[in-house]
XYZ file of C-alpha atoms in Angstrom:
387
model
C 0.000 0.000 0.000
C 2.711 2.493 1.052
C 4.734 1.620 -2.488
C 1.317 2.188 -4.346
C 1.170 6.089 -2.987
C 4.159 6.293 -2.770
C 3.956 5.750 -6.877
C 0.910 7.568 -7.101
C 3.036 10.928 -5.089
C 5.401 10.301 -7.932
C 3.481 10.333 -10.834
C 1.775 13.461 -9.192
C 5.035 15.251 -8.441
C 3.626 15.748 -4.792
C 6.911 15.939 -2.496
C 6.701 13.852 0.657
C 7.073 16.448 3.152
C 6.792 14.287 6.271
C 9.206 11.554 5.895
C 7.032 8.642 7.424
C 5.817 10.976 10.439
C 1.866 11.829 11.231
C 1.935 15.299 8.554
C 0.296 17.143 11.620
C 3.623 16.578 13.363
C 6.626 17.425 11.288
C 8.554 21.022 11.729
C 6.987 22.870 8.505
C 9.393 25.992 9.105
C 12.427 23.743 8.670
C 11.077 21.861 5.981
C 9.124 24.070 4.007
C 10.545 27.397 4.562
C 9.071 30.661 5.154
C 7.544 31.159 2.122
C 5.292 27.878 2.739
C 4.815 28.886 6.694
C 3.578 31.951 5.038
C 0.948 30.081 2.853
C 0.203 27.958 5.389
C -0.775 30.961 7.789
C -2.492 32.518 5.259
C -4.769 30.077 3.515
C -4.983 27.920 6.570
C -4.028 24.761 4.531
C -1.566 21.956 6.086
C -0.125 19.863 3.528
C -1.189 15.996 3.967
C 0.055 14.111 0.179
C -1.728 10.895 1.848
C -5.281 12.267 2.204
C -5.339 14.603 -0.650
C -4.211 11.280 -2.788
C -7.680 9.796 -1.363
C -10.131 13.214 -2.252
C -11.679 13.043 -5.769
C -10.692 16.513 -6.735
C -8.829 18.311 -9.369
C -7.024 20.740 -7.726
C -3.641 19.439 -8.289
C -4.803 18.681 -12.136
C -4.025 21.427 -14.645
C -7.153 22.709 -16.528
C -7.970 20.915 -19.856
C -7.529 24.445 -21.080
C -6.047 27.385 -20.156
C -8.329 30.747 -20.228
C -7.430 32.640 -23.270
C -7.603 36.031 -21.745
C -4.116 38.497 -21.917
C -3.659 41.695 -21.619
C -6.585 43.356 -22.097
C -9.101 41.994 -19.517
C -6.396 42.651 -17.071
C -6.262 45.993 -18.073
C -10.232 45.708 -17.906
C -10.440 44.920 -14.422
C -7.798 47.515 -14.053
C -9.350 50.381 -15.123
C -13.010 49.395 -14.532
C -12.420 49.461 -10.758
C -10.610 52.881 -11.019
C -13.880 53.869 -12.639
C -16.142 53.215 -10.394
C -14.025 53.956 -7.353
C -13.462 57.602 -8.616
C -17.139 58.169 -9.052
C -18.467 56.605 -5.934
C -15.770 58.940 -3.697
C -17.015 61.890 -5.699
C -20.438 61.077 -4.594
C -19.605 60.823 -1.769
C -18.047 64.120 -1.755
C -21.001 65.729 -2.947
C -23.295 64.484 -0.912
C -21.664 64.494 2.899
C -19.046 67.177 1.777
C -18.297 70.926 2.503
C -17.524 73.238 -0.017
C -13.721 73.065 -0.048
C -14.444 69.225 -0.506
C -16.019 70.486 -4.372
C -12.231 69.644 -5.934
C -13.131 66.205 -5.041
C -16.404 66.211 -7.046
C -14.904 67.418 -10.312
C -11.414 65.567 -9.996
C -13.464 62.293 -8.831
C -16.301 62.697 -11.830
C -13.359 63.682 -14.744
C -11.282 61.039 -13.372
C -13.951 57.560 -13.699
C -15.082 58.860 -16.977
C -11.618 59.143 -18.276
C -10.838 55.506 -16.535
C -13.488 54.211 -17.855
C -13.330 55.124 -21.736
C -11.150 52.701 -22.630
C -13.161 49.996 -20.833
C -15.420 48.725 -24.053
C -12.480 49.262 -26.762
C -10.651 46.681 -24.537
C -13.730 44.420 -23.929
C -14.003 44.564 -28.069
C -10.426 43.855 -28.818
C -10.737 41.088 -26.325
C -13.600 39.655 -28.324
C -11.985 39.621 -31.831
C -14.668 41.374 -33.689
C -16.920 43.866 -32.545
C -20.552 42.277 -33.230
C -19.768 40.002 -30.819
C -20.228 42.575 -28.405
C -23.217 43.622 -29.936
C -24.796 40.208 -29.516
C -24.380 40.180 -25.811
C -26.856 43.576 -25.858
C -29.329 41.279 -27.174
C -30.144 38.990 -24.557
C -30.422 39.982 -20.583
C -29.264 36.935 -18.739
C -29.973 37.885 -15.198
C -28.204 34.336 -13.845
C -25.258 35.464 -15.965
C -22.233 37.465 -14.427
C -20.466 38.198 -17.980
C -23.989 39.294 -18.998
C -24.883 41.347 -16.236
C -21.224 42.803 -16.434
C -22.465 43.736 -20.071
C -25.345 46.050 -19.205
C -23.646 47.002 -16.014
C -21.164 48.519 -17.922
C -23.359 50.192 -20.471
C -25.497 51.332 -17.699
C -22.569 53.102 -15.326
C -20.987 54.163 -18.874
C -24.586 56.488 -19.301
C -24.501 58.157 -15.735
C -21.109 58.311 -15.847
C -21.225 60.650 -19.179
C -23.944 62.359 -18.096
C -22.658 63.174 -14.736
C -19.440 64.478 -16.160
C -20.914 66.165 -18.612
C -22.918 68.466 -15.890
C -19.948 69.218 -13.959
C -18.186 69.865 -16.886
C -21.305 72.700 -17.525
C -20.960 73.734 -14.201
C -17.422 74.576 -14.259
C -17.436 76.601 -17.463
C -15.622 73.784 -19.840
C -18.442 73.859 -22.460
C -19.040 77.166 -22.970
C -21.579 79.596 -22.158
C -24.064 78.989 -24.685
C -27.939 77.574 -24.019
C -27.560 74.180 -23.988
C -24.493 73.716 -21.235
C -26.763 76.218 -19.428
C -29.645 73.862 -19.357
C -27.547 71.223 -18.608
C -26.051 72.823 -15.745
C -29.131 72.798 -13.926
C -29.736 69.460 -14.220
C -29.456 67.050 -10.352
C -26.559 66.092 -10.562
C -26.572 64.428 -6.946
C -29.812 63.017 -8.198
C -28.304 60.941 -10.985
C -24.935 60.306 -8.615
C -26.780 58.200 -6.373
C -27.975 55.421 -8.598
C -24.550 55.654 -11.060
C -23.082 54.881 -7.888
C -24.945 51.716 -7.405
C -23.666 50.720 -10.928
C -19.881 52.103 -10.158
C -19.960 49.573 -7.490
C -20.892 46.837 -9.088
C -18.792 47.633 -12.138
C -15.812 47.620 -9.600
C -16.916 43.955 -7.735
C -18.785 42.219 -10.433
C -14.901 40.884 -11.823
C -14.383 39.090 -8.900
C -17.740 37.333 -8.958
C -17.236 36.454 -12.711
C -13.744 34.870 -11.802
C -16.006 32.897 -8.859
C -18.192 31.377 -11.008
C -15.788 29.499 -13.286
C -14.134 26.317 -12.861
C -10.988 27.513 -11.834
C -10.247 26.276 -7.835
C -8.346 29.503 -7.002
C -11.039 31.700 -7.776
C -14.502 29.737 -7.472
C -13.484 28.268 -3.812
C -13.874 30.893 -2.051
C -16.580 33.884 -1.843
C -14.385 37.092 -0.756
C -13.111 37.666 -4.571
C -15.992 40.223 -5.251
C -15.194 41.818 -2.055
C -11.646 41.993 -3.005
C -11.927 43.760 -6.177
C -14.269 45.909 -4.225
C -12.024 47.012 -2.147
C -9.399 47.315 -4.461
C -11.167 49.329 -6.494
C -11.523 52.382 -3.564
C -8.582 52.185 -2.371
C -7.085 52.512 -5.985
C -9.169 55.139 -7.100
C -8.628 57.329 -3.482
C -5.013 56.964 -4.138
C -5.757 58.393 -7.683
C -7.608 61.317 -6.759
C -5.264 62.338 -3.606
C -2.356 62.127 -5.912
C -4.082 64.473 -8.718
C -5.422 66.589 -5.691
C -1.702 67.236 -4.597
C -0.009 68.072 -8.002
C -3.378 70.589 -8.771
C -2.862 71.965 -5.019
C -6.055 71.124 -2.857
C -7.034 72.341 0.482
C -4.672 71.009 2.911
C -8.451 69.690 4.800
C -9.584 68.061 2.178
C -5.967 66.306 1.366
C -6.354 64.919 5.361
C -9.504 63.629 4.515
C -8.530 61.650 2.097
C -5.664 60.313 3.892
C -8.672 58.946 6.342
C -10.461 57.480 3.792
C -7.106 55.854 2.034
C -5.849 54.465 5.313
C -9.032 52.903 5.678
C -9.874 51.302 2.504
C -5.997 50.201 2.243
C -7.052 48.773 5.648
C -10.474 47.077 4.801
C -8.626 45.661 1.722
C -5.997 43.376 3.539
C -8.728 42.162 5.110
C -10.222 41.195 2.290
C -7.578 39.784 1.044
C -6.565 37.382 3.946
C -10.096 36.590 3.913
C -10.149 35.500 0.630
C -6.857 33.115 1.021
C -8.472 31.700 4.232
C -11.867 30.868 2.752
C -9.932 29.221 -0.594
C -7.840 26.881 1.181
C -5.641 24.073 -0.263
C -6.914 25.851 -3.880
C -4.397 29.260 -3.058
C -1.732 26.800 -3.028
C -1.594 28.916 -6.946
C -0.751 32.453 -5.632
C 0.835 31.774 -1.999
C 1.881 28.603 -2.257
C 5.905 27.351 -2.794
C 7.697 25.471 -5.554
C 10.765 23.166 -5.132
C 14.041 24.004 -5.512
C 14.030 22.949 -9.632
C 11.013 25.474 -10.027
C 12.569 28.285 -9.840
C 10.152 30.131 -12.238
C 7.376 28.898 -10.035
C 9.160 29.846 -6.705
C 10.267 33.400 -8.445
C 6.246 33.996 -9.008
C 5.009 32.997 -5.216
C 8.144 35.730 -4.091
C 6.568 38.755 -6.182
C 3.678 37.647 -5.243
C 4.376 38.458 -1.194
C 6.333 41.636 -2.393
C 3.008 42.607 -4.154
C 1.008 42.432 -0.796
C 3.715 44.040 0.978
C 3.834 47.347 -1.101
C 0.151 47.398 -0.112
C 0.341 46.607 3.645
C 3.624 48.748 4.175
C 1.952 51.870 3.181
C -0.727 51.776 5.837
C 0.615 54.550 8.406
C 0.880 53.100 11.672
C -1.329 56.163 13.157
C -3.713 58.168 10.977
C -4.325 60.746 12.973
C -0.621 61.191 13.982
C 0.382 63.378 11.142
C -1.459 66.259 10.819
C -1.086 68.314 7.419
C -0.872 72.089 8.063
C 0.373 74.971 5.446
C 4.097 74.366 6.150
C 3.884 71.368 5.077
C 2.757 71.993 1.680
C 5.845 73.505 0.993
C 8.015 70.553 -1.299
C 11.296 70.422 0.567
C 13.139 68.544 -2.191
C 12.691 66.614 -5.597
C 13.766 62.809 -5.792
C 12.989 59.906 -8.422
C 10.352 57.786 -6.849
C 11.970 54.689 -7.454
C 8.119 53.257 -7.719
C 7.488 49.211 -8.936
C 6.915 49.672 -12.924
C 6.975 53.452 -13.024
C 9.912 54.495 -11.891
C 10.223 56.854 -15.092
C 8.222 59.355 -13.008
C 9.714 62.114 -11.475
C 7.629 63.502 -8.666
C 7.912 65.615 -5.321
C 7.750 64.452 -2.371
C 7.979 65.484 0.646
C 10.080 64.589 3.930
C 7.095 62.298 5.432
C 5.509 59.019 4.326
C 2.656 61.582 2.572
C 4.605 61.246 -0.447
C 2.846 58.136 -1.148
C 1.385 57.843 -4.368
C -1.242 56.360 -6.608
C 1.276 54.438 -8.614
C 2.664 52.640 -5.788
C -1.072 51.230 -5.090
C -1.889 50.900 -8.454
C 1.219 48.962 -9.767
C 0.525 46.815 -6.588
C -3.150 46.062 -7.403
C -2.365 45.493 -11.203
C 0.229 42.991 -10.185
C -1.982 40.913 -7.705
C -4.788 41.067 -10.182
C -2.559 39.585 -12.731
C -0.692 36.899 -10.770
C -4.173 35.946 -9.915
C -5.236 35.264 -13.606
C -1.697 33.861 -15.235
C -0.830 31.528 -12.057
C -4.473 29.937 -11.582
C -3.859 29.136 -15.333
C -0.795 27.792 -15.699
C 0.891 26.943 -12.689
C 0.263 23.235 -12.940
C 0.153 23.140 -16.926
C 4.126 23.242 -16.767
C 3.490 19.549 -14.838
C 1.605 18.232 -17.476
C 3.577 18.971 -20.328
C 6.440 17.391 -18.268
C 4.771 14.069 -18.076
């Protein structure tokens, strides 16, 4: 019995780990190293070759085929979430805030509808030929997350236009002539509130479509939705505060945005440990560790942590701490920001850990995102091919 799984953990390239001993026993730290005590931590998953040789799964089986989708549904997801978190903070702004908080409003509105344009050219290219995409308008599937992502799309695409438009009336961009004055007038926080409802599920609905395929590291667990979600605002607050400090905002309204970043930065690595706890053995993909002869697996499961790290490392240990007065507006020096994937930019930045910007976050979300559709895809098709 012990040669025939023994075979079987061959023939599966599934390492013996415990040497003979109960798998509940062994010292995983010495054995696995801290990448795996990491994963383990995280996801809550103890490696045991013996029983997972007795479940009828397939989560150690590659898929029969991997998803076809590169660079621009990445990009998608990207930029969809940006959209929608931009225009639910300047709702929000509008709504609940004071008039210094206006900057907000027209930075947040400009900003989702300029996110968002290149949201169905991507979706088209995606698709090979554009009456595909037309064809999907034809049928409402209401039990269908790429359909409802569809109209959702089209839907948050009309408020967001509109809104934009209105604020772009308001502020003098379209002239002076009848028709921007008409449209002026129109409610804007009216409209806001239900293109906000769309924004938000144009920033989760990703997650949800991931869920519901057959993929284990994205239909195990419930918390993906969430996770984009989250994402998504904390993204898009990042965004705005960085375009808010190159314009030169109200040093209120900057501190106020610092509150809302440090807590969506902080709701979102919850969401994210949440998600690897609830998916188990099936994050072995993203967290998990490779031997020693995988070192393109192993390379993959590193950037991976560094990813999450860029995001945790830039919560401030304090919000309230720092306080932002008019001194401190003042740029006491230049210096390349030496930022993962951008570090063409040249920006100021001051002496504190203010200087944080929205490429930092965004480079870090993009990243995660992606690792999270090219590992669940093929990091056991490299197995296959092999035997």
């Amino acid at each position: 019995m012990d040669s025939t799984r023994a075979s079987e953990r061959e023939a599966l390239r599934i390492p013996d780990l415990t040497n003979g001993q109960d798998p509940v026993s062994y010292k995983t730290i010495q054995q696995e190293g801290l990448l795996a005590t990491l994963a383990r931590l995280t996801t809550g998953y103890r490696p045991d070759p013996d029983r997972e040789l007795q479940e009828k799964t397939y989560y150690d089986y590659p898929a029969l085929k991997a998803p076809v989708w590169s660079w621009e549904i990445i990009w998608y997801f990207f930029m969809g979430g940006l959209a929608g978190g931009c225009y639910v903070l300047a709702t929000i702004a509008s709504l609940f805030g004071s008039k210094e908080d206006r900057i907000v409003v027209r930075v947040g509105y400009y900003a989702s509808l300029l996110a968002l344009l290149p949201c169905p050219p991507l979706l088209i290219k995606d698709l090979g030929r554009p009456e595909k995409f037309l064809n999907m308008l034809r049928v409402f599937k209401f039990k269908s997350p790429m359909s409802m992502g569809v109209w959702g799309l089209l839907s948050f695409s009309l408020f967001s236009g509109i809104t934009a438009a209105i604020q772009a009336a308001r502020d003098g961009i379209l002239g002076n002539w009848w028709g921007a004055r008409l449209l002026a007038r129109f409610p804007q926080k009216l409209l806001a509130v239900p293109g906000s409802l769309f924004a938000v599920f144009l920033g989760g609905y990703t997650g949800v479509l991931l869920a519901s395929t057959s993929i284990a590291v994205w239909s195990r667990s419930r918390m993906l939705g969430a996770l984009f979600i989250s994402s998504a605002f904390s993204t898009s607050t990042a965004l705005i505060s960085f375009i808010l400090r190159i314009i030169g905002a109200p040093v209120k309204t900057l501190h106020k945005l610092e509150r809302i970043e440090w807590m969506n930065m902080l709701i979102e690595m919850i969401a994210l440990l949440a998600y690897l706890r609830t998916s188990g053995r099936a994050a072995k993909a993203l967290v998990g560790t490779a031997p020693p002869s995988k070192a393109h697996l192993l390379a993959r499961h590193v950037w991976w942590w560094i990813s999450a790290a860029l995001v945790s490392t830039n919560l401030p240990a304090n919000p309230k701490a720092e306080s932002l007065d008019p001194a401190q507006k003042t740029w006491r020096h230049w210096h390349v920001r030496f930022d993962p994937g951008a570090n063409w930019r040249l920006l100021p930045a001051p002496h504190r850990r203010q200087s944080r910007t929205c490429i930092q976050y965004g480079c870090a979300h993009y990243t995660m995102e992606r690792q999270a559709l090219v590992k669940a895809s093929r990091h056991k098709a490299k197995h296959d091919k092999e035997r």
